PDB file of C-alpha atoms in Angstrom:
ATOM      1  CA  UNK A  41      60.964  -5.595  19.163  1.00 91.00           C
ATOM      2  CA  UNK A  42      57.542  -4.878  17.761  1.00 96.00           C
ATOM      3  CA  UNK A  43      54.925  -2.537  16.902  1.00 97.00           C
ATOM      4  CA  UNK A  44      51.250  -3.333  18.229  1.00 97.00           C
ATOM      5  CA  UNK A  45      48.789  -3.135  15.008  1.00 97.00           C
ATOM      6  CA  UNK A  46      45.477  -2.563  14.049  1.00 96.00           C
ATOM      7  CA  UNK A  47      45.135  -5.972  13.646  1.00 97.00           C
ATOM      8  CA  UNK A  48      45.051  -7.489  17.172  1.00 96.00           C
ATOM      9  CA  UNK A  49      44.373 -11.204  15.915  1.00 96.00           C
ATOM     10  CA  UNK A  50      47.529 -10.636  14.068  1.00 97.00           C
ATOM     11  CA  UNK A  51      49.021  -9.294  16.737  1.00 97.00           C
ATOM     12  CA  UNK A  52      48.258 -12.520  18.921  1.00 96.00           C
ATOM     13  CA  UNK A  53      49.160 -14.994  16.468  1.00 96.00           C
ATOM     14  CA  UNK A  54      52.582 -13.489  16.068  1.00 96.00           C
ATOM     15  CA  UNK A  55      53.502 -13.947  19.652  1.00 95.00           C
ATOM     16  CA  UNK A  56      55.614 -10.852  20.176  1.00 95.00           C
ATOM     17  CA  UNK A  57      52.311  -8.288  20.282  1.00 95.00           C
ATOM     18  CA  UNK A  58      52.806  -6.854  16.659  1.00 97.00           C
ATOM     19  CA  UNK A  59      54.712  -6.535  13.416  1.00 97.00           C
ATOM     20  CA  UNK A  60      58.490  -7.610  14.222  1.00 96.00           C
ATOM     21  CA  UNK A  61      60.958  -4.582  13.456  1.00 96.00           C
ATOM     22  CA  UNK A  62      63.592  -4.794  10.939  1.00 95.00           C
ATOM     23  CA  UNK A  63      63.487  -7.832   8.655  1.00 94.00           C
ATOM     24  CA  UNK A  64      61.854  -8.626   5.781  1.00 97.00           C
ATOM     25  CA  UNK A  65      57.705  -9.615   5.211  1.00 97.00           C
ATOM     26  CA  UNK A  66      56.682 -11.563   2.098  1.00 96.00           C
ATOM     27  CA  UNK A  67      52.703 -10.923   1.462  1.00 97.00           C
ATOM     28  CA  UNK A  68      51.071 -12.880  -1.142  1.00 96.00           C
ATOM     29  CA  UNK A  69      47.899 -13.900  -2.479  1.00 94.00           C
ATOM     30  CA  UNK A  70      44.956 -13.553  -4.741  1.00 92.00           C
ATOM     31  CA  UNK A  71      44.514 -10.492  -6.784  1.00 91.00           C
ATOM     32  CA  UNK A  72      41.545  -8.941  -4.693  1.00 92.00           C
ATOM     33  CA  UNK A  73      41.765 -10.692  -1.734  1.00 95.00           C
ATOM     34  CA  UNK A  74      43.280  -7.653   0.540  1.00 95.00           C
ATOM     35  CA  UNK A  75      47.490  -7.708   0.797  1.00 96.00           C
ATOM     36  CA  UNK A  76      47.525  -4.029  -0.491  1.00 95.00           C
ATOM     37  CA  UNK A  77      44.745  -3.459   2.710  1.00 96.00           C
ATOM     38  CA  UNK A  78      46.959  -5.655   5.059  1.00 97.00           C
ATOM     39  CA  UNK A  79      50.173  -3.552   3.704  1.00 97.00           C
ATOM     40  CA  UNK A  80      48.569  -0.255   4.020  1.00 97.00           C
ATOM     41  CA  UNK A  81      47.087  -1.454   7.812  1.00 97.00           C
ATOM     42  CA  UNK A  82      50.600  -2.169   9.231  1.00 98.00           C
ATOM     43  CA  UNK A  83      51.523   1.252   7.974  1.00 97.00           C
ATOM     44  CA  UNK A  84      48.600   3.068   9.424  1.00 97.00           C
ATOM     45  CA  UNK A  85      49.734   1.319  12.571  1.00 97.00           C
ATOM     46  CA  UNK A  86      52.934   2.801  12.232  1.00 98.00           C
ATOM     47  CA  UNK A  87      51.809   6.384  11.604  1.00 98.00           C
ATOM     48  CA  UNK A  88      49.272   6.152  14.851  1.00 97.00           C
ATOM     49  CA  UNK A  89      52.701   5.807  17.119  1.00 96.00           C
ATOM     50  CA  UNK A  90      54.368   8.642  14.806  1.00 96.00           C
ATOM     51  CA  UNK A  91      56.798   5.957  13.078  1.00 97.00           C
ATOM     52  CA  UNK A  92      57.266   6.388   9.493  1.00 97.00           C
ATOM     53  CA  UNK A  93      55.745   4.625   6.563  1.00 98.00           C
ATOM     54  CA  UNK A  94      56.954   4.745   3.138  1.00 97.00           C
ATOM     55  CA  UNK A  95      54.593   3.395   0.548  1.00 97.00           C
ATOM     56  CA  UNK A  96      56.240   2.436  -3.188  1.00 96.00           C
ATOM     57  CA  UNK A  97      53.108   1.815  -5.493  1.00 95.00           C
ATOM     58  CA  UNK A  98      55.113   0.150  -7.914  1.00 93.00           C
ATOM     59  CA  UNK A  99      51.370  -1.287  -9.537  1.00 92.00           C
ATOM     60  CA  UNK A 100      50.183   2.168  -9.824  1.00 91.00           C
ATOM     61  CA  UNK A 101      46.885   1.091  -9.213  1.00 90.00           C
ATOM     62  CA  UNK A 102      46.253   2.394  -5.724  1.00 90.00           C
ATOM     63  CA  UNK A 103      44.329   5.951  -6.286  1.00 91.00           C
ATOM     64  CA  UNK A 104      45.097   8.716  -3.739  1.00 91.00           C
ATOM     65  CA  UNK A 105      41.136   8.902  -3.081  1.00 93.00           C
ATOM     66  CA  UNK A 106      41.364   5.034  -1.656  1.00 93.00           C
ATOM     67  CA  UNK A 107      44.598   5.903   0.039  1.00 93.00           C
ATOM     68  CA  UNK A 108      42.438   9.326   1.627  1.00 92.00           C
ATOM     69  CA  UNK A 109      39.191   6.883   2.136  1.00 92.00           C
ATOM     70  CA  UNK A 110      41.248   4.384   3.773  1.00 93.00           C
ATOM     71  CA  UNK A 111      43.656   6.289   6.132  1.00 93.00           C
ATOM     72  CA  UNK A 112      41.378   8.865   7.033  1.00 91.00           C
ATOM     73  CA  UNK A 113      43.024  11.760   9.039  1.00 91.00           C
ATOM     74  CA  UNK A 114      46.324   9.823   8.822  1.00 94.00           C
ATOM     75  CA  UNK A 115      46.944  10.272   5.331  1.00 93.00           C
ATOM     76  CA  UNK A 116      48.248  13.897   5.857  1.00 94.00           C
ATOM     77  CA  UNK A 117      50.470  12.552   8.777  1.00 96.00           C
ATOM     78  CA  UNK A 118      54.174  13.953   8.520  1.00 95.00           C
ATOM     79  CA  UNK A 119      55.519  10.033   8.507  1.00 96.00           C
ATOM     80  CA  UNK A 120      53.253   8.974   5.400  1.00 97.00           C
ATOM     81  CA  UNK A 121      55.598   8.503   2.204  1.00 96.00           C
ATOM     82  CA  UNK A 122      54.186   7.893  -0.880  1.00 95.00           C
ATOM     83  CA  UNK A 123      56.317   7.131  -3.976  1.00 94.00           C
ATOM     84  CA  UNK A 124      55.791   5.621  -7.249  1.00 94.00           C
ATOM     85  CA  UNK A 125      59.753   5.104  -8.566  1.00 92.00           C
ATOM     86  CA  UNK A 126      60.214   4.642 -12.350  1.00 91.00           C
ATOM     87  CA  UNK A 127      62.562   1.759 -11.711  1.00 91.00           C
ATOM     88  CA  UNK A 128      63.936  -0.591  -9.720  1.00 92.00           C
ATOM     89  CA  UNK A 129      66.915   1.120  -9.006  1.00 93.00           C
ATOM     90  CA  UNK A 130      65.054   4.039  -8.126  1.00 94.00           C
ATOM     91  CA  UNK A 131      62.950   2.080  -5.762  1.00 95.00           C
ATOM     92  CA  UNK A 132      66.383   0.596  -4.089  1.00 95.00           C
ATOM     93  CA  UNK A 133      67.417   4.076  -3.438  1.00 96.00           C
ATOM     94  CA  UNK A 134      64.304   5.562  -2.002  1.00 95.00           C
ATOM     95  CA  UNK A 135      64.140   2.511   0.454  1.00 97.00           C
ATOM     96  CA  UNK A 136      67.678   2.938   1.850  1.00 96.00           C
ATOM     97  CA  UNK A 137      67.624   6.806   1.849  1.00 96.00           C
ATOM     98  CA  UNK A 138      64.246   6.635   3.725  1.00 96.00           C
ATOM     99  CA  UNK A 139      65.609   3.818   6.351  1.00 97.00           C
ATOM    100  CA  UNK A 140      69.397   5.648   6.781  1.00 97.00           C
ATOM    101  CA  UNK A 141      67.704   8.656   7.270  1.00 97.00           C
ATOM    102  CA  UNK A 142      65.422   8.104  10.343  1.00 97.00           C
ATOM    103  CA  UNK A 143      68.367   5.974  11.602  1.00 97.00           C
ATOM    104  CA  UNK A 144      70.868   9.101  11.320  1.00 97.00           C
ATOM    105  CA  UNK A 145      68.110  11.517  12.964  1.00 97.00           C
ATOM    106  CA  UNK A 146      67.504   9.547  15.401  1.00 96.00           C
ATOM    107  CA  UNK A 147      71.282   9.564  16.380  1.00 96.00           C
ATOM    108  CA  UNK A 148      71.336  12.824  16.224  1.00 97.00           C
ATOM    109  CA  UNK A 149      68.335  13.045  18.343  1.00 97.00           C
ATOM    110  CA  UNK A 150      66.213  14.535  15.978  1.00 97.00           C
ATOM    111  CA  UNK A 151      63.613  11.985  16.435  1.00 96.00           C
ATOM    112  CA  UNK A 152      62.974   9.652  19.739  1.00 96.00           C
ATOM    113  CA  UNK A 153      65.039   6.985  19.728  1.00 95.00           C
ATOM    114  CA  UNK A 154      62.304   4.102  19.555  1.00 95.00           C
ATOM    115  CA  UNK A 155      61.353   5.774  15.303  1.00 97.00           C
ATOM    116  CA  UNK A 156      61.010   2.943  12.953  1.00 97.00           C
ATOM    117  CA  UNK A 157      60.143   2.769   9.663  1.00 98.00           C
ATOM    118  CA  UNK A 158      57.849   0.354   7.193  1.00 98.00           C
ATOM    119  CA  UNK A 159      58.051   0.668   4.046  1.00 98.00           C
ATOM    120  CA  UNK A 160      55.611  -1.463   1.682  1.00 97.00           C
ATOM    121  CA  UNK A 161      56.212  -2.621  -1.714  1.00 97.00           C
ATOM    122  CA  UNK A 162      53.587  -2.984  -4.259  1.00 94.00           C
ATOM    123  CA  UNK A 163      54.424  -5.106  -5.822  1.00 89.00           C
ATOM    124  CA  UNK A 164      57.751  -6.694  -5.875  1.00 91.00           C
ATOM    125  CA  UNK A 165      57.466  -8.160  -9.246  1.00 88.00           C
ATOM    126  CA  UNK A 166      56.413  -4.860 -11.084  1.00 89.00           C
ATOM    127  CA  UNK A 167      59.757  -3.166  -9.865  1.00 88.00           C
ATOM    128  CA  UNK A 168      61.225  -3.033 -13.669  1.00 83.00           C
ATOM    129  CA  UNK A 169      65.186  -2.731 -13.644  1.00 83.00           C
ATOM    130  CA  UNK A 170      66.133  -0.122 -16.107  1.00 81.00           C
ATOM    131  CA  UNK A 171      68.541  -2.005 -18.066  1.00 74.00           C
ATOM    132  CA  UNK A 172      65.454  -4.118 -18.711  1.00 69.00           C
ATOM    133  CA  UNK A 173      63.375  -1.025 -19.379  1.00 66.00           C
ATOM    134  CA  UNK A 174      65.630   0.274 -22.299  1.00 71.00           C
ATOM    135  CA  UNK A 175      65.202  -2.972 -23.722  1.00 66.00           C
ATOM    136  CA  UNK A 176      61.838  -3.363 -23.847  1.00 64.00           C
ATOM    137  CA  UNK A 177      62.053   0.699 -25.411  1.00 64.00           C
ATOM    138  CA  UNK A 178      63.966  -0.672 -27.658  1.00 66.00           C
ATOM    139  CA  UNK A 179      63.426  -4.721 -28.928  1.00 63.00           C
ATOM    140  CA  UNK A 180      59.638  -4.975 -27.768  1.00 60.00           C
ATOM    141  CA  UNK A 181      57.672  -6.212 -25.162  1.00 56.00           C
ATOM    142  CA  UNK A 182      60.699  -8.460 -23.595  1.00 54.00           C
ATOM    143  CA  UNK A 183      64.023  -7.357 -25.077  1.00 52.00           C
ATOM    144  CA  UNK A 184      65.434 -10.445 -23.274  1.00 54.00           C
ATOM    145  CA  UNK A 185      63.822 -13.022 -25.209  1.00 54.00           C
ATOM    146  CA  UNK A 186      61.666 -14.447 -22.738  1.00 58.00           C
ATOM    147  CA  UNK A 187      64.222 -13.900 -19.876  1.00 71.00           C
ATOM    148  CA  UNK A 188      63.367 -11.407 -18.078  1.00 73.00           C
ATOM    149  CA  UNK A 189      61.755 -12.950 -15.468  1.00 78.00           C
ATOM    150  CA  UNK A 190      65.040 -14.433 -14.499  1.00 81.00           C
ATOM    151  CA  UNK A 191      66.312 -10.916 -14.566  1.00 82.00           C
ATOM    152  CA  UNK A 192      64.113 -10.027 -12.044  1.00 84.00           C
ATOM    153  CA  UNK A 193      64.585 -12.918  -9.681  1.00 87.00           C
ATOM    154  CA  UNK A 194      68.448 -12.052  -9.365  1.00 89.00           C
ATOM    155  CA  UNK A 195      67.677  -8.341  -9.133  1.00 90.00           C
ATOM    156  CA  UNK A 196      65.132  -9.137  -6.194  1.00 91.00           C
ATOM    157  CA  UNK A 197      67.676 -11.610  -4.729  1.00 93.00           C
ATOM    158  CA  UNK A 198      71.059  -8.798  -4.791  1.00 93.00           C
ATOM    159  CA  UNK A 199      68.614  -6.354  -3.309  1.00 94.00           C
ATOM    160  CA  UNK A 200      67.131  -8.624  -0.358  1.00 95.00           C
ATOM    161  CA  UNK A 201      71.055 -10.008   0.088  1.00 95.00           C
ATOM    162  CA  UNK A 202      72.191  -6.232   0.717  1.00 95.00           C
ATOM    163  CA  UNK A 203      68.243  -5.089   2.403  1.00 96.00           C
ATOM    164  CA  UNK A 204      68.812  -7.762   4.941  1.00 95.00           C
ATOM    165  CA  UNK A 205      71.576  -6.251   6.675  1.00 96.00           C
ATOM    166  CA  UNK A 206      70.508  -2.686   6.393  1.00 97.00           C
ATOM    167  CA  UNK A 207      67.300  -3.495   7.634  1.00 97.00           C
ATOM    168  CA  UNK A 208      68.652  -5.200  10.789  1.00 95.00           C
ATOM    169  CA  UNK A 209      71.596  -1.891  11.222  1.00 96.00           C
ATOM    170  CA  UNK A 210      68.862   0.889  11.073  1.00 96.00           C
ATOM    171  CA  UNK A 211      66.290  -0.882  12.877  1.00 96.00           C
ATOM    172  CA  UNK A 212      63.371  -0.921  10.074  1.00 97.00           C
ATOM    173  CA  UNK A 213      61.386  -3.583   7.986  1.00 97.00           C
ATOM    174  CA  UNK A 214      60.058  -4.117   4.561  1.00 98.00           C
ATOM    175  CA  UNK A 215      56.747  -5.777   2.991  1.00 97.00           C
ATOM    176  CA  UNK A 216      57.347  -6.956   0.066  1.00 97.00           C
ATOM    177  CA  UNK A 217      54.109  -7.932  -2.173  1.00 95.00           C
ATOM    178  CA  UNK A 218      54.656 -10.823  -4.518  1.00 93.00           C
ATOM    179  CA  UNK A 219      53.253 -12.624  -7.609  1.00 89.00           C
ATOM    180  CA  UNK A 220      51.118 -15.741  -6.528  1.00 88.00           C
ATOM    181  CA  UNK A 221      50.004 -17.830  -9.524  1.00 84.00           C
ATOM    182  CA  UNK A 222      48.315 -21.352  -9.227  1.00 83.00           C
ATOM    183  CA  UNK A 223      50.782 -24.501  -9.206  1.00 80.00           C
ATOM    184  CA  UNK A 224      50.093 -26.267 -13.236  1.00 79.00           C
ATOM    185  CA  UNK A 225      51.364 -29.541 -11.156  1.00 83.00           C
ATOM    186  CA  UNK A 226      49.202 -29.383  -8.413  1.00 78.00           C
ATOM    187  CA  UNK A 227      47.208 -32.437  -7.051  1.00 81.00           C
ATOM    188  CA  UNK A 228      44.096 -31.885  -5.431  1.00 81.00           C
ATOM    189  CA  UNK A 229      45.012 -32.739  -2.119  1.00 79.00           C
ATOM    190  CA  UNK A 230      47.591 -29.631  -2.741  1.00 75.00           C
ATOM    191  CA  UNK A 231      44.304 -27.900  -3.468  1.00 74.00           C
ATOM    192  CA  UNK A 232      42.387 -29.652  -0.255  1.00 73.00           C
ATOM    193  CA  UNK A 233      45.340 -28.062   1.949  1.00 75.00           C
ATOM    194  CA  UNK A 234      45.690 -24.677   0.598  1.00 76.00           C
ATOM    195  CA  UNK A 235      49.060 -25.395  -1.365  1.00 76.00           C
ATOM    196  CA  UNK A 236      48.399 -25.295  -5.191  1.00 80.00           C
ATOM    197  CA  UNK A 237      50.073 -22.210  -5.754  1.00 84.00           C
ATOM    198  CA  UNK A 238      53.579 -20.655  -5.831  1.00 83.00           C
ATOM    199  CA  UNK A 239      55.114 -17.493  -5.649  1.00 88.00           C
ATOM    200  CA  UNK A 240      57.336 -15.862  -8.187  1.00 85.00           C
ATOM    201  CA  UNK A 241      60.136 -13.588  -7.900  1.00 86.00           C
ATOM    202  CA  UNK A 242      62.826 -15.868  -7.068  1.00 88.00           C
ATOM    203  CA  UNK A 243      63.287 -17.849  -3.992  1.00 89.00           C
ATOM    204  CA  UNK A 244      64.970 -15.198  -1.789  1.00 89.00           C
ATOM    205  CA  UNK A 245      61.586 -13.082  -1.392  1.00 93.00           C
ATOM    206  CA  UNK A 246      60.156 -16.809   0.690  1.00 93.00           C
ATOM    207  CA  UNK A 247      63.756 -17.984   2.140  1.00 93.00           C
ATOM    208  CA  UNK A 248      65.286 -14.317   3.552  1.00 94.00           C
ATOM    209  CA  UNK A 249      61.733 -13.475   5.031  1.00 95.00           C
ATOM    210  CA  UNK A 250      61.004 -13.299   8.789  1.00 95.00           C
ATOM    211  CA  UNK A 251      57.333 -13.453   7.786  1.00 96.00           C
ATOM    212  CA  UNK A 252      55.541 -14.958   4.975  1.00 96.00           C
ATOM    213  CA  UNK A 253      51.630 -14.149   5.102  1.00 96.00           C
ATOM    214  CA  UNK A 254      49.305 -14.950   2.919  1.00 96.00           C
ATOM    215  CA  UNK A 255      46.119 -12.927   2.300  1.00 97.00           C
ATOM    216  CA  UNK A 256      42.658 -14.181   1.003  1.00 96.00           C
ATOM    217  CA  UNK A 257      39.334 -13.247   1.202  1.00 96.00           C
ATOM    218  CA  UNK A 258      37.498 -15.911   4.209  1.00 96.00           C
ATOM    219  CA  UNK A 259      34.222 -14.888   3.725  1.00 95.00           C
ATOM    220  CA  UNK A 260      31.705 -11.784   2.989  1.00 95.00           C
ATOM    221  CA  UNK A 261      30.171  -9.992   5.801  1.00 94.00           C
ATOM    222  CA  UNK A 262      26.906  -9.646   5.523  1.00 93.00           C
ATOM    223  CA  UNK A 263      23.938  -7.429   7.209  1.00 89.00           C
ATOM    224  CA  UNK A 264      21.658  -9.443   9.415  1.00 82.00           C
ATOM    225  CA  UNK A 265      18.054  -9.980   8.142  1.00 72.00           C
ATOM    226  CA  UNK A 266      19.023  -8.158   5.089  1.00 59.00           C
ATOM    227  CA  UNK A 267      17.379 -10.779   2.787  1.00 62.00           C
ATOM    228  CA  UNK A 268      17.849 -14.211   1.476  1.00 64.00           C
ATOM    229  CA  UNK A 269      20.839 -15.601   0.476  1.00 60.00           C
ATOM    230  CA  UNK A 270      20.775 -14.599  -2.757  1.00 62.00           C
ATOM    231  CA  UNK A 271      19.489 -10.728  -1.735  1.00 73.00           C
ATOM    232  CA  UNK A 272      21.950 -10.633   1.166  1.00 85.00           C
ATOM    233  CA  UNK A 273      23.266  -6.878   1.633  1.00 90.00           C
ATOM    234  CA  UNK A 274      26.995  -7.173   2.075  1.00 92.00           C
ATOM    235  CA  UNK A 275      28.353  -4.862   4.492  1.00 94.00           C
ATOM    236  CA  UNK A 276      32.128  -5.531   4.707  1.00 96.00           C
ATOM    237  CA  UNK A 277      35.271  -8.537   4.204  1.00 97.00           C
ATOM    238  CA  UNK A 278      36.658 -10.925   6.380  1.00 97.00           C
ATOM    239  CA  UNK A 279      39.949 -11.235   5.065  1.00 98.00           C
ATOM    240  CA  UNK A 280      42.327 -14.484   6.281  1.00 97.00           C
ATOM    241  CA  UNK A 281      45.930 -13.877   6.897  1.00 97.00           C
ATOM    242  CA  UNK A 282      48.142 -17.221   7.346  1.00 96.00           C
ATOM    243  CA  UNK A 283      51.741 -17.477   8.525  1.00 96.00           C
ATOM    244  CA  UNK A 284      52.950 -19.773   6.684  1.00 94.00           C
ATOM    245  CA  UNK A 285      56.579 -19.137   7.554  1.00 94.00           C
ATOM    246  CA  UNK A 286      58.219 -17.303  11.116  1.00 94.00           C
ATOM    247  CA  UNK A 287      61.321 -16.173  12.308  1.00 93.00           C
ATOM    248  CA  UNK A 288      59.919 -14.349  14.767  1.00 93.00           C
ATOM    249  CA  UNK A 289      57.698 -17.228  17.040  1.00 93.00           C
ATOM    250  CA  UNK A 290      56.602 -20.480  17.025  1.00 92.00           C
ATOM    251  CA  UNK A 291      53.292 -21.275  14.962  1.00 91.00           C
ATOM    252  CA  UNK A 292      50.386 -23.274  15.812  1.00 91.00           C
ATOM    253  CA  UNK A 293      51.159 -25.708  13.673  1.00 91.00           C
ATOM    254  CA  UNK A 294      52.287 -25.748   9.978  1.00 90.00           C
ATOM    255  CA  UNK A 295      50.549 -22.165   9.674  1.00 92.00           C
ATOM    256  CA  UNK A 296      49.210 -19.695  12.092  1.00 95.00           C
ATOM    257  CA  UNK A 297      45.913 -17.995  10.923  1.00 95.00           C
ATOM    258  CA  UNK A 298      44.674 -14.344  11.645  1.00 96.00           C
ATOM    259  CA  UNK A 299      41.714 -12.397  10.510  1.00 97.00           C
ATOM    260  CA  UNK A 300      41.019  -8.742   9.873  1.00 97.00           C
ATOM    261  CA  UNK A 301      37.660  -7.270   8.623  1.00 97.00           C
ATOM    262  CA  UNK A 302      37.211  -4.322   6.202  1.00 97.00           C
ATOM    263  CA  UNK A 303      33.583  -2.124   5.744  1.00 95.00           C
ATOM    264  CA  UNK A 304      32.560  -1.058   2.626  1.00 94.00           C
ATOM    265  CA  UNK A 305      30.847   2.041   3.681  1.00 92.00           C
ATOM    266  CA  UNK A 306      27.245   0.590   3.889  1.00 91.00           C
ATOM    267  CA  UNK A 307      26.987   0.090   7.885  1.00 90.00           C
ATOM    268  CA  UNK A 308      30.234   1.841   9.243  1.00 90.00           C
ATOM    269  CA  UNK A 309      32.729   4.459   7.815  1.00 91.00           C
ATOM    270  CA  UNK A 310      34.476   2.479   4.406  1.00 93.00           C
ATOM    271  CA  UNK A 311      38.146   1.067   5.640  1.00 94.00           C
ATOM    272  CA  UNK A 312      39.526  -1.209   8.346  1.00 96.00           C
ATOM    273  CA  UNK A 313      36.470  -2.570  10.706  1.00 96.00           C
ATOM    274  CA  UNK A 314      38.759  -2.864  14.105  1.00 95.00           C
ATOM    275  CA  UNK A 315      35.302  -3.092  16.330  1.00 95.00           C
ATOM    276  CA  UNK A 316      34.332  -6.350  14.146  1.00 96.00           C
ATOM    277  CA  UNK A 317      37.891  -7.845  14.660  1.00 97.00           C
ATOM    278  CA  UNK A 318      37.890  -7.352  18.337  1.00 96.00           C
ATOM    279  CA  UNK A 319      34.613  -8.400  18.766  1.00 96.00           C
ATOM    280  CA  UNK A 320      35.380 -11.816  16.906  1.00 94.00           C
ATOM    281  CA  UNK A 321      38.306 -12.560  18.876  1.00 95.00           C
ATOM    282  CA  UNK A 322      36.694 -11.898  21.967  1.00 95.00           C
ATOM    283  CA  UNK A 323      33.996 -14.257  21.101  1.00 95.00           C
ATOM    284  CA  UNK A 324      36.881 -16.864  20.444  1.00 91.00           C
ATOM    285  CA  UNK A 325      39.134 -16.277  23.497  1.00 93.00           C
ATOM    286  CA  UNK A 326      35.451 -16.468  25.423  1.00 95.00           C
TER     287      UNK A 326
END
């Protein structure tokens, strides 16, 4: 089962028309590049077929005015769930309330039976257990002694080990956004081939995932005949996505890519640029 997105090169490349329901998606990438616009697309695609989407900003650093700009009329849409937990545990709740609730309406048939939920994580790795927390109140900036990062890597892999199965029971998925930080080891044909980096959080949030994606900026998008090169007016993003890993379909070879492109407000309203996306893959599929 799926549900069609905004993103209809995404949609193609997964082979099953749109974001699989109810496993697990890894997004990663560099800062900048656009996983917190890829996150917040799949839930806007959920919200336009009245499914639910539950948004932890664990970062904190995703304004309600971008969130407004972004979404548009669908940020005041019933579905839309916006939380920013004070810790881990509190996230762990809020996902399994939110997913055992729609599953228990719909039951009930309080909701149509086809309601899903998505709920995006942002990001994985600034979830802060509250053990750790007190700690850190207490003995500094890492009351572990430089092992808190291990701390969080079990954490992430007891809550994936029991999210797995819940997701799968009630029918809903998860995005989880992790840490990506360049590889100190890597060789340069790592960097020829896209592969001097690594994520961190532990190796459940790559290994349990049905998806792993990662995001990066492919290019600026600029206005034609808007100057030379170096006076170019940039209207908008072009923003890669590549599958590196699926449980869902085959890939087109070790990776699948997909693009989506984003305005910045100078040609067409600021947000997701769907017109430019079908328009490219149109062009492609000739």
């Amino acid at each position: 089962e799926s549900v069609p997105t905004c993103f209809p090169y995404f949609d193609m490349k997964t082979r099953v028309g749109g974001y699989p329901i109810g496993g697990i998606t890894t997004v990663h990438g560099p800062s900048g590049h656009g996983k917190t616009y890829f996150t917040v697309g799949l839930g806007l695609s959920y919200l336009m077929r009245n499914h639910v989407f539950g948004l932890i900003d664990a970062e904190r650093t995703t304004p309600p005015s971008w969130m407004r700009q972004t979404m548009a009329q669908l940020a005041s849409h019933p579905g839309f769930v916006a939380l920013r937990p004070p810790t881990y545990e509190d996230a762990i709740d809020a996902t399994k309330q939110l997913c055992e609730g729609v599953a228990n309406k719909r039951e009930k048939g309080l909701l149509p039976k086809d309601t899903t939920v998505l709920i995006g994580v942002d990001s994985i790795r600034k979830l802060v257990p509250k053990d750790l927390m007190d700690k850190i109140r207490k003995d500094g900036a890492d009351g572990l002694g430089g092992r808190s990062e291990q701390l969080k890597a079990k954490m992430n892999q007891a809550w994936i080990d029991t999210l797995t199965p819940m997701l799968d029971d009630t029918r809903c998925s998860v995005v989880l956004i992790a840490r990506e930080r360049d590889r100190a080891e890597a060789t340069a044909d790592d960097k020829k081939f896209d592969k001097a980096w690594e994520i961190g959080g532990g190796k459940g949030v790559i290994y349990d995932a049905s998806l792993v994606c990662r995001v990066t900026r492919a290019a600026w998008v600029y206005e034609k005949g808007s100057g030379d090169d170096d006076a170019k007016k940039a209207i908008g993003e072009k923003h890669r996505v590549r599958i590196w890993k699926s449980k869902v379909e085959a890939k087109d070879g070790q990776h699948s890519d997909a693009f989506f492109h984003t305005s910045n407000g100078a040609l067409v309203a600021p947000g997701f640029d769907r017109a430019r996306d079908v328009l490219e893959l149109g062009v492609q599929l000739g």
